[in-house]
Amino acid sequence: MYRRCSLIILLFLFTFCSAYSYVSGKENQEKMNQMSKEDQAWADMYNSFELYLAFFRDSYPAGVFTISRHADSYAQALDYFSQGFDQGLAVDIISAYTFYNPDNDKLQILATDGLPVLQPENPNPIQAQFVDENNVVFQRYFKDYYGENTQYRYRVFCRYDKEHWKIYRLNWEQVL
């Protein structure tokens, strides 16, 4: 009798321990998935800016103009930028920083300042706020950027699109 009770008690303990481990393991897996999605958001945002920089950095001269090695046409540039930016923002980038030259039938780079770029090695910390599981806002403050006692906030809005995060909006504003 004592042996049978001991066996039943051991079975109950084993069942409860197993159930607890299964539940906590499931919760840990969900946390790991969430963490990996957050890490992916950071990495994809940085990769989008690297994609942007590479478009202008990987270029060659054509007379007085510069041509990117990543796209000869508007359609190619749209495909290129759409890897890291939503289509609307990709169109805005192409319109602001390139032009089509009919003389050589190429999309050419305008000589102008570009977008502010967030990179992990920037000295000021970048903050992230996850609005929900598919939207995140990264922001960085710039102090004394345009003069003494000035402060600006740069926000990068990203949305989860199928398998990775894409930048869909950029916002630069003075903070008073």
XYZ file of C-alpha atoms in Angstrom, residues 52-116:
65
model
C 20.846 53.220 -49.647
C 24.513 54.129 -49.103
C 25.732 51.438 -51.503
C 23.530 52.809 -54.295
C 25.395 56.121 -54.190
C 28.803 54.818 -53.133
C 29.060 52.093 -55.807
C 29.080 54.446 -58.769
C 31.176 55.499 -61.730
C 31.674 58.813 -63.527
C 30.017 59.481 -66.882
C 31.260 62.868 -68.033
C 30.188 65.389 -65.430
C 27.591 62.984 -64.009
C 27.724 59.932 -61.772
C 25.883 56.670 -62.418
C 25.128 54.008 -59.816
C 26.275 50.487 -60.567
C 23.018 49.208 -59.037
C 20.527 50.655 -61.527
C 20.552 52.098 -65.025
C 16.833 52.829 -65.136
C 14.034 54.047 -62.912
C 12.512 50.539 -62.814
C 15.822 48.987 -61.741
C 16.273 51.639 -59.052
C 12.737 50.997 -57.797
C 13.440 47.261 -57.573
C 16.721 47.980 -55.803
C 15.350 50.386 -53.183
C 12.200 48.306 -52.646
C 14.393 45.688 -50.989
C 14.670 47.892 -47.890
C 12.080 50.642 -48.321
C 8.381 50.521 -49.068
C 7.486 51.459 -52.620
C 6.301 54.985 -51.818
C 9.492 55.907 -50.001
C 11.599 54.210 -52.691
C 9.905 56.440 -55.297
C 10.610 59.511 -53.144
C 14.298 58.588 -52.804
C 14.681 58.038 -56.546
C 12.886 61.311 -57.331
C 14.936 63.334 -54.854
C 18.407 61.970 -55.576
C 18.455 60.834 -59.219
C 17.359 61.959 -62.667
C 17.017 60.286 -66.044
C 19.436 61.501 -68.727
C 18.087 60.773 -72.227
C 21.500 61.520 -73.785
C 23.000 58.313 -72.398
C 19.734 56.550 -71.471
C 20.820 56.223 -67.815
C 19.525 57.130 -64.404
C 22.072 59.486 -62.885
C 22.851 60.651 -59.390
C 22.173 64.254 -58.425
C 25.005 66.021 -56.612
C 23.220 66.906 -53.381
C 23.096 66.052 -49.694
C 21.415 62.750 -48.877
C 19.357 61.223 -46.128
C 20.584 61.088 -42.544
